[in-house]
PDB file of C-alpha atoms in Angstrom:
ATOM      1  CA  UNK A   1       0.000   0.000   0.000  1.00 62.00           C
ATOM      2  CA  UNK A   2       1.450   3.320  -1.355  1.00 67.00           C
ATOM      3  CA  UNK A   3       1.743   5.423   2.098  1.00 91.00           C
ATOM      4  CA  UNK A   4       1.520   8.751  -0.279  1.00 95.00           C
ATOM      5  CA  UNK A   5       0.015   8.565  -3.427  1.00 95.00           C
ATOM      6  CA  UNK A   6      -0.389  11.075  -6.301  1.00 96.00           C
ATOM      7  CA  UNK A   7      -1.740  11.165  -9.757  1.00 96.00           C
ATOM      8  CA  UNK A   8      -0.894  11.529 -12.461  1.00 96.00           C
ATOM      9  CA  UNK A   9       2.142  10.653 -12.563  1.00 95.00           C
ATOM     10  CA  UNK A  10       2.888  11.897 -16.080  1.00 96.00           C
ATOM     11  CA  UNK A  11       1.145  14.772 -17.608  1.00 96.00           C
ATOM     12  CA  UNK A  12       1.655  16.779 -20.711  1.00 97.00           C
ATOM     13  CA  UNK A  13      -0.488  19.571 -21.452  1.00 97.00           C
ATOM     14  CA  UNK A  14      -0.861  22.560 -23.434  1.00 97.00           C
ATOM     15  CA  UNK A  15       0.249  26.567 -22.001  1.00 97.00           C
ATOM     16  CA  UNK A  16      -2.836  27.888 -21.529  1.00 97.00           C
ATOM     17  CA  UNK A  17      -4.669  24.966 -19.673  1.00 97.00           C
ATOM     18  CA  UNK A  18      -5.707  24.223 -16.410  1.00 97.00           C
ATOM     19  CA  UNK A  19      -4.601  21.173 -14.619  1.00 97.00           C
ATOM     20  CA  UNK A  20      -4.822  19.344 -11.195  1.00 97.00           C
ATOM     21  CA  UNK A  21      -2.742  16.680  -9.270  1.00 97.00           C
ATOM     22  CA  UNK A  22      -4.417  15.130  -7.084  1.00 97.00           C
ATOM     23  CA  UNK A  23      -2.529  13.676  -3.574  1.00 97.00           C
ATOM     24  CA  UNK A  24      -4.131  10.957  -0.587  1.00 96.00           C
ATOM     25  CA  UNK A  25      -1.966   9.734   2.136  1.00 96.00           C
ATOM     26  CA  UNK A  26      -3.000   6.849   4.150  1.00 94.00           C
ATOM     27  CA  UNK A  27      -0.319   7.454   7.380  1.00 92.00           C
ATOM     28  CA  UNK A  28      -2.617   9.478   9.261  1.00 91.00           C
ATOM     29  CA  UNK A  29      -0.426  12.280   8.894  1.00 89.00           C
ATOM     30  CA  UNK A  30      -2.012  15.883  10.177  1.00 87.00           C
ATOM     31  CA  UNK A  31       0.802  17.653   7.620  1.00 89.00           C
ATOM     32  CA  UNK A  32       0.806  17.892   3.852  1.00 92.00           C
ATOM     33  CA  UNK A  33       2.657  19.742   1.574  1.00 93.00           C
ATOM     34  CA  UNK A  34       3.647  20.186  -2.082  1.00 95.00           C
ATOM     35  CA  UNK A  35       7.334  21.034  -3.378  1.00 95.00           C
ATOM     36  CA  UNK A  36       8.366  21.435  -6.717  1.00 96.00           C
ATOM     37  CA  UNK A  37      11.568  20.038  -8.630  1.00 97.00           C
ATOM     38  CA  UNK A  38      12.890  21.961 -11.343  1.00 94.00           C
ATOM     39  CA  UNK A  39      14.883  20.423 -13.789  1.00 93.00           C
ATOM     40  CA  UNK A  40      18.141  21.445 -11.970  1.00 93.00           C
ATOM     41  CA  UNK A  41      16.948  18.934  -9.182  1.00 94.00           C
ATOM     42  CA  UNK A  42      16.095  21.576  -6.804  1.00 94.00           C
ATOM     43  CA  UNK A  43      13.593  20.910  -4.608  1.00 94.00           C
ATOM     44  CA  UNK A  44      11.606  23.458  -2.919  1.00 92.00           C
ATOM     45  CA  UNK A  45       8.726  23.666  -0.616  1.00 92.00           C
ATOM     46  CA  UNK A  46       5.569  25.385  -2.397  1.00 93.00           C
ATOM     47  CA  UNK A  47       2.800  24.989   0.259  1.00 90.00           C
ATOM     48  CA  UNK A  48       2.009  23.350   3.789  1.00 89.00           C
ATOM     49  CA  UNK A  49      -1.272  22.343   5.071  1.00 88.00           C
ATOM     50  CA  UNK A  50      -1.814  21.312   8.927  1.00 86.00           C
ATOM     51  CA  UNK A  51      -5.255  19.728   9.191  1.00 83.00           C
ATOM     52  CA  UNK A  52      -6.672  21.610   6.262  1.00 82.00           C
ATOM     53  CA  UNK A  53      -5.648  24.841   7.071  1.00 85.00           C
ATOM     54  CA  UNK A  54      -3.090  26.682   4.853  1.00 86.00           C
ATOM     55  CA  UNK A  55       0.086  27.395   6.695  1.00 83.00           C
ATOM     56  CA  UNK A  56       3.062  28.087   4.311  1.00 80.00           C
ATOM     57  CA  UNK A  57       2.666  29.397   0.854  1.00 81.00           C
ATOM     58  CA  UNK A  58       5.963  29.890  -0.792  1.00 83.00           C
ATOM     59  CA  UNK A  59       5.458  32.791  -2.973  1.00 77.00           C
ATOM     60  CA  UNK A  60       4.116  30.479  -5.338  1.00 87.00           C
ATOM     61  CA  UNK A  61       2.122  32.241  -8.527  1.00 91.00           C
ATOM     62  CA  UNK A  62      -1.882  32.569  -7.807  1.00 91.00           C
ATOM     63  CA  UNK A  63      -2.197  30.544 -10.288  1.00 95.00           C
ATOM     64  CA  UNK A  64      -1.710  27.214  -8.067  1.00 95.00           C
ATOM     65  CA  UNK A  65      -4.259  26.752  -5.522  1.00 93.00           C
ATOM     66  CA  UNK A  66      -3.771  24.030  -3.498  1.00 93.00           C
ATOM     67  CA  UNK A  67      -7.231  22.533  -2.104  1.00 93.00           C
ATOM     68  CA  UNK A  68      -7.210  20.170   1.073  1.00 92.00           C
ATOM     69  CA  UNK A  69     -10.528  18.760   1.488  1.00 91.00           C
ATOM     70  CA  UNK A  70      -9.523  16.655   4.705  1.00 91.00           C
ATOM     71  CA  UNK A  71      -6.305  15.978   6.244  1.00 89.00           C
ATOM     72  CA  UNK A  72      -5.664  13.002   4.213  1.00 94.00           C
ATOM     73  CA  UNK A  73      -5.980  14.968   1.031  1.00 95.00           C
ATOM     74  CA  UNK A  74      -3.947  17.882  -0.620  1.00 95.00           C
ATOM     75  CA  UNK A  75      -4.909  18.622  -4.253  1.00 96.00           C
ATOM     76  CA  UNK A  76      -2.858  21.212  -6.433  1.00 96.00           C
ATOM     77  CA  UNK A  77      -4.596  23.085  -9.402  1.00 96.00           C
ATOM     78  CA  UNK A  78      -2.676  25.100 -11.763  1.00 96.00           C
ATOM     79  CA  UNK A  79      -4.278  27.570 -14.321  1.00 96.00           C
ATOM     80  CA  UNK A  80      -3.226  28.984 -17.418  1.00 97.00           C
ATOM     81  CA  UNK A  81      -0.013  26.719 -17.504  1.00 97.00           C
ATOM     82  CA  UNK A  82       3.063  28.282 -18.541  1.00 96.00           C
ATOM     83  CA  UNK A  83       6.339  26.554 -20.069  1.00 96.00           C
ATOM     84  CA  UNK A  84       8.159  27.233 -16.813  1.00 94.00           C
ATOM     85  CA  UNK A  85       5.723  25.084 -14.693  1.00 96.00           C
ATOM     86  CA  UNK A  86       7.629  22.015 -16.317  1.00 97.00           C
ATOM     87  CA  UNK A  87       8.745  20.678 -13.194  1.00 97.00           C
ATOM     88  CA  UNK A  88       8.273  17.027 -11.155  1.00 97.00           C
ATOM     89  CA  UNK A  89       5.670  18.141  -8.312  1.00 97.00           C
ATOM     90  CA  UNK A  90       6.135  16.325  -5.128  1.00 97.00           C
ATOM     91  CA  UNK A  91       2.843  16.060  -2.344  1.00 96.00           C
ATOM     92  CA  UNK A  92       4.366  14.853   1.120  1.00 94.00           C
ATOM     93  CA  UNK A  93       3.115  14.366   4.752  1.00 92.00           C
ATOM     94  CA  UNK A  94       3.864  14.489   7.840  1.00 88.00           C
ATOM     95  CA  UNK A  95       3.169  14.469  11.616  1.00 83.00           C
ATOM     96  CA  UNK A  96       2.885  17.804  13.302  1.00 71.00           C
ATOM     97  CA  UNK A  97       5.634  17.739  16.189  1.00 64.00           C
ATOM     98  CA  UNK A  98       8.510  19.950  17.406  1.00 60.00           C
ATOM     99  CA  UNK A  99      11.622  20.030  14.764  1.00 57.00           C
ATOM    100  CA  UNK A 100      13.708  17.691  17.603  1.00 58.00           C
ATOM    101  CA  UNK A 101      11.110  15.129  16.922  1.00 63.00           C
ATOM    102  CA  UNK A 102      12.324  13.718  14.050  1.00 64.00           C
ATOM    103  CA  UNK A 103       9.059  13.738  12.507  1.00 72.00           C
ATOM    104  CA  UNK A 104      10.192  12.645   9.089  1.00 83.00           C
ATOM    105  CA  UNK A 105       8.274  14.109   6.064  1.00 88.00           C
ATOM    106  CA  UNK A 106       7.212  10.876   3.403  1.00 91.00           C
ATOM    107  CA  UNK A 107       6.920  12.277  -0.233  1.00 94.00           C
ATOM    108  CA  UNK A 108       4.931  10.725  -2.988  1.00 94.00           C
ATOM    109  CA  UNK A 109       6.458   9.435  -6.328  1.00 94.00           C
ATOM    110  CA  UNK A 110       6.452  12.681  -7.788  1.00 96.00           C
ATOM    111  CA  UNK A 111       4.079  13.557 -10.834  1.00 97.00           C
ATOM    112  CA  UNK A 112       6.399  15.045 -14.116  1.00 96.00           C
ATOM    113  CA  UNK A 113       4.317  17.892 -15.572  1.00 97.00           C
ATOM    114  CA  UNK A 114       5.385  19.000 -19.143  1.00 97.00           C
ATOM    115  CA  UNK A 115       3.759  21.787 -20.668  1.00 97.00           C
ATOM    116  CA  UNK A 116       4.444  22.171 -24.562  1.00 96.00           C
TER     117      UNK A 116
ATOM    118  CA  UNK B   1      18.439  32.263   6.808  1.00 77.00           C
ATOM    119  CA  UNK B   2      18.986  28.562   6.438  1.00 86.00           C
ATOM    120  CA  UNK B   3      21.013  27.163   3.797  1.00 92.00           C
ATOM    121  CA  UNK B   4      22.086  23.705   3.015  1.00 96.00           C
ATOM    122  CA  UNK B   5      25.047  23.017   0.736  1.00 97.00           C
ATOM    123  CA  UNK B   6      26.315  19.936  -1.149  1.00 97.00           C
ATOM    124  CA  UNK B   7      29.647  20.574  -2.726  1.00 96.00           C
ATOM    125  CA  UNK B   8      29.849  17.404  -4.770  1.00 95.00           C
ATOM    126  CA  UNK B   9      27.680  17.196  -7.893  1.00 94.00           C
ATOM    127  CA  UNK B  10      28.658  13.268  -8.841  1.00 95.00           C
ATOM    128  CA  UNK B  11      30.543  10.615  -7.423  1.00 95.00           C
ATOM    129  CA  UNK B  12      31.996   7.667  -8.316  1.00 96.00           C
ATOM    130  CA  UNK B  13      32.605   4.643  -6.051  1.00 97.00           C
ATOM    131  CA  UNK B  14      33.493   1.106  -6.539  1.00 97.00           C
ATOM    132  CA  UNK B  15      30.903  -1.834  -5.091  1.00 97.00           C
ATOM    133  CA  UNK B  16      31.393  -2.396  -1.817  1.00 97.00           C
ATOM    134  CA  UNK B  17      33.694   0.273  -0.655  1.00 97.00           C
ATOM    135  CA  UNK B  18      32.316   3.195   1.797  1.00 98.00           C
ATOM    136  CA  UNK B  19      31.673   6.233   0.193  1.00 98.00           C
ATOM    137  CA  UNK B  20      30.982   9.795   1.796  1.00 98.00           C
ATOM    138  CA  UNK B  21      28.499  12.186   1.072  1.00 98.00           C
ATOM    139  CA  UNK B  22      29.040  15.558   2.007  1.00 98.00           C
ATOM    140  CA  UNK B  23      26.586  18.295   3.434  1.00 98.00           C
ATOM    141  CA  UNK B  24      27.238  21.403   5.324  1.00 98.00           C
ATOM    142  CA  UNK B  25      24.521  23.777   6.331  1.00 96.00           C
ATOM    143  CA  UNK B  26      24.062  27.062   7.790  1.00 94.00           C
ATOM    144  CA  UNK B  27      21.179  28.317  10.717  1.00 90.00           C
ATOM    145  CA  UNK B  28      20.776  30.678  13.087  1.00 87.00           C
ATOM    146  CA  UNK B  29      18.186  28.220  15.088  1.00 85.00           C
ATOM    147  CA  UNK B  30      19.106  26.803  17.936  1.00 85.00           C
ATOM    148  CA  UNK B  31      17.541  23.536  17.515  1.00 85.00           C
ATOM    149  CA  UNK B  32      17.197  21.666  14.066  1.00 88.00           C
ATOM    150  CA  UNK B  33      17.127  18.341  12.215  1.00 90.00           C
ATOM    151  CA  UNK B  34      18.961  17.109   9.480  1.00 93.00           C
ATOM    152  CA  UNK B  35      17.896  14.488   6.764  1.00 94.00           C
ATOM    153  CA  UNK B  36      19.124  12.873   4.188  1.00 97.00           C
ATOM    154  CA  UNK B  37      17.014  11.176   0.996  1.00 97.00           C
ATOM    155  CA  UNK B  38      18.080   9.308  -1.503  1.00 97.00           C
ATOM    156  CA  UNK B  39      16.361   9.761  -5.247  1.00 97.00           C
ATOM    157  CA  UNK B  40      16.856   7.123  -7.660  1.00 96.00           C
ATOM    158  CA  UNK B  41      16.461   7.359 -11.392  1.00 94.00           C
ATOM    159  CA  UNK B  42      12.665   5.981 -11.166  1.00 92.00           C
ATOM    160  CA  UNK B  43      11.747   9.611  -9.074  1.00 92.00           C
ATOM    161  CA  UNK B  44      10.648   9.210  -5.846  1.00 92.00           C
ATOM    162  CA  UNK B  45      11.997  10.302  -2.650  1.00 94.00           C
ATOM    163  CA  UNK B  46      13.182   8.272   0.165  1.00 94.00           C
ATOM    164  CA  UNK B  47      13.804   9.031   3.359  1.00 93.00           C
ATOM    165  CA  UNK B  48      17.166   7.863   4.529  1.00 96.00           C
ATOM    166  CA  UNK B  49      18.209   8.796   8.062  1.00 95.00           C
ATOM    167  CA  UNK B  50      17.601  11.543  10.386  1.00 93.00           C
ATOM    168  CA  UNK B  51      19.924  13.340  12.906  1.00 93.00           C
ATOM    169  CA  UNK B  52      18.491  15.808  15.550  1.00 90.00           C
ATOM    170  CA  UNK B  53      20.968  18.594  16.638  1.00 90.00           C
ATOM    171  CA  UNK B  54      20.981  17.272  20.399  1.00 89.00           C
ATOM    172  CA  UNK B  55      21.629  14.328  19.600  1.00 88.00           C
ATOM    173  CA  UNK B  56      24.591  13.101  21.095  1.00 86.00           C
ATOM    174  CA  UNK B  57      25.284  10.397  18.893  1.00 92.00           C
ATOM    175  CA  UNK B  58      25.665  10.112  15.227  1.00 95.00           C
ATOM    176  CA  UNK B  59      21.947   8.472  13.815  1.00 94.00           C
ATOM    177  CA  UNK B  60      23.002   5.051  12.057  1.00 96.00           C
ATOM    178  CA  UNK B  61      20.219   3.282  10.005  1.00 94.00           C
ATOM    179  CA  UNK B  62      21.573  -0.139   8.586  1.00 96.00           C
ATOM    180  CA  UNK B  63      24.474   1.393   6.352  1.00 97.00           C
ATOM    181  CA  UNK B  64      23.778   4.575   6.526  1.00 98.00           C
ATOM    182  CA  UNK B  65      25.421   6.435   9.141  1.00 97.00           C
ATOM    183  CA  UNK B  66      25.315  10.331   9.419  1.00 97.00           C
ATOM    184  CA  UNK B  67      28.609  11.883  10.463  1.00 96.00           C
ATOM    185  CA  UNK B  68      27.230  15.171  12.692  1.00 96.00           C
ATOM    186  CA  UNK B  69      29.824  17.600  12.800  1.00 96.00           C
ATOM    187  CA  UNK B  70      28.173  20.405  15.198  1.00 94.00           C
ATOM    188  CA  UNK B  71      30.959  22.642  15.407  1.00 94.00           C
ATOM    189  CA  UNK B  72      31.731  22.371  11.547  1.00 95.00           C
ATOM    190  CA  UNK B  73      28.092  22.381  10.537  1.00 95.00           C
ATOM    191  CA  UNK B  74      28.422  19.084   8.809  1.00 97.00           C
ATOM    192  CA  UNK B  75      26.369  16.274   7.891  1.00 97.00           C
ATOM    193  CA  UNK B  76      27.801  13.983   5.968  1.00 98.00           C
ATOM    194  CA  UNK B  77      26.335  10.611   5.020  1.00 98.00           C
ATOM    195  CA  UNK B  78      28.157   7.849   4.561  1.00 98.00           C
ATOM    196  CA  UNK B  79      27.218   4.369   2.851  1.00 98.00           C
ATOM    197  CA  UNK B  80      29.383   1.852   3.953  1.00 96.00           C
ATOM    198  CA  UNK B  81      29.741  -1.501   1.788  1.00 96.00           C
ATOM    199  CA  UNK B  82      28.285   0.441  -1.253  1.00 97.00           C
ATOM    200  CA  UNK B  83      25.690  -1.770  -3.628  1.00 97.00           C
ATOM    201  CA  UNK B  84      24.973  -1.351  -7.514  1.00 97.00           C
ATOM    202  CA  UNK B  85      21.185  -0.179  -6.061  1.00 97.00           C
ATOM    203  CA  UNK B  86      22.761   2.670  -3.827  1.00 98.00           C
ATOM    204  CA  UNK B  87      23.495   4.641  -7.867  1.00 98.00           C
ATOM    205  CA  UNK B  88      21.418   7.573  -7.181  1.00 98.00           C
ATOM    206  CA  UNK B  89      20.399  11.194  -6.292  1.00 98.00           C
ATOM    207  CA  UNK B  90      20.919  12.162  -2.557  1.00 98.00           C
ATOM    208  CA  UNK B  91      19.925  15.035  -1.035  1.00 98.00           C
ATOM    209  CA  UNK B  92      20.673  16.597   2.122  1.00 97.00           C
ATOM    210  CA  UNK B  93      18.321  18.396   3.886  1.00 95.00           C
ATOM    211  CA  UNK B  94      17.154  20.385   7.104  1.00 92.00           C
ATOM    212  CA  UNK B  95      14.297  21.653   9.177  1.00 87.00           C
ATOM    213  CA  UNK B  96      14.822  24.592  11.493  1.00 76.00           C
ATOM    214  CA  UNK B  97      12.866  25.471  14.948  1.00 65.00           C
ATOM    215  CA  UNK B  98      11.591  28.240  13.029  1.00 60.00           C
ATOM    216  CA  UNK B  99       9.977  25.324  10.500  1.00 54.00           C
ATOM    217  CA  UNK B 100       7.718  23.713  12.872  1.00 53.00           C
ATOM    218  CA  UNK B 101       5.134  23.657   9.564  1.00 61.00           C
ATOM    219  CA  UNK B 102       7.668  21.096   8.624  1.00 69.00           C
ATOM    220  CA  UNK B 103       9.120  23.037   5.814  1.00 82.00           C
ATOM    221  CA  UNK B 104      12.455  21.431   4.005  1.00 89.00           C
ATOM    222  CA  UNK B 105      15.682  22.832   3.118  1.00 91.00           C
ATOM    223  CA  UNK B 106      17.213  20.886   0.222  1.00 95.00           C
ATOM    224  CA  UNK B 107      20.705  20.895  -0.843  1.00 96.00           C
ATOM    225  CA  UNK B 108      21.701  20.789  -4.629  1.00 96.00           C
ATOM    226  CA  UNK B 109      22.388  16.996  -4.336  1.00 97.00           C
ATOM    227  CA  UNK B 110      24.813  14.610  -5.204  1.00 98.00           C
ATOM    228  CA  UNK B 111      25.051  12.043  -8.096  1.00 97.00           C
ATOM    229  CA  UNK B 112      26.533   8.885  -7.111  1.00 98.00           C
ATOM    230  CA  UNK B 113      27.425   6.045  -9.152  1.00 98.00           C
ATOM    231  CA  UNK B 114      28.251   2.966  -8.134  1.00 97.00           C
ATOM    232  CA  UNK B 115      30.688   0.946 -10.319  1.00 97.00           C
ATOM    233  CA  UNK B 116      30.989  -2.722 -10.264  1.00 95.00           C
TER     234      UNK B 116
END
């Protein structure tokens, strides 16, 4: 059983449309999140939700809106793609706990986004 | 600000030597943790091995062992007895007091290749 699981995993799409990757975890995690990897390999944090509540947005373009309809699900739109949202998009969870915790952050399998 | 910093874009080692990873990072919090993931060619992420910053003793997780350098502000995995499935990304990262949310620092990564 896939303990973070997004689709799609591959997308291509057209500039212009709208899109959405879609992200469930089943650890019981009260943490989600979505980062981005460019094609560098750098990864960066885009947004955080703690039990459905929006709690870090990265200065990410209004155009992705992240929706969390419970705490097991975080769901990224994206309107009007543009070439430079090519990227691998990477939901994740967590526990909520103190940084000395250790509370390790589990990432799905990544979903590769082309726009053309 | 935090920063994380992986000096080594690629590296070569043969099977079943030890090979060292290096990571050095940069904070102003007190209190932080440090992880390292490993990302093969297939994509996804994997957590590796976690060290708090009060730990006392350097985290080992089968042959992974992080080598916590407080004083240096170093964090350098190694792999010890390295295997032809260990050819991958890895990234260092860290999560500062100040990151509670649960928000990731990622280094640039390192390449490594394992040769048989």
């Amino acid at each position: 059983d896939t303990a973070v699981s997004q689709t799609p995993k591959y997308l291509v799409t057209q500039m212009g449309n709208d899109k959405s990757i879609k992200c469930e975890q089943n650890l019981g995690h009260d943490t989600m999140y979505w980062y981005k990897q460019d094609s560098k390999k750098f990864l960066k944090i885009m947004f955080s939700y703690n039990n459905k509540e929006l709690i870090i947005n990265e200065t990410v373009p209004n155009r992705f809106s992240p929706k969390s309809p419970d705490k097991a699900h975080l769901n990224l739109h994206i309107n009007s793609l543009e070439l430079g949202d090519s990227a691998v998009y990477f939901c994740a969870s967590s526990v909520a706990g103190t940084v000395l915790d250790g509370n390790t952050i589990y990432f799905g399998e990544g979903s590769w986004l082309t726009v053309v | 600000a935090q920063k994380i910093t992986q000096t080594q874009p690629g590296m070569f080692v043969q099977e079943k030597e030890a090979v060292t990873l290096d990571c050095t990072y940069d904070t102003s919090d007190p209190s932080y943790g440090l992880f390292w993931y490993k990302q093969p060619s297939s994509g996804e992420m994997i957590f590796l091995i976690y060290q708090g910053s009060y730990d006392q003793q350097n985290a080992t997780e089968g042959r992974y062992s992080l080598n916590f350098q407080k004083a240096r502000k170093s964090a350098n995995l190694v792999i010890s007895a390295s295997q032809l499935g260990d050819s991958a990304m890895y990234f260092c990262a860290m999560r500062g007091r100040s990151s509670n949310t649960g928000k990731l620092i990622f280094g640039q990564g390192t390449t490594l290749q394992v040769k048989p």
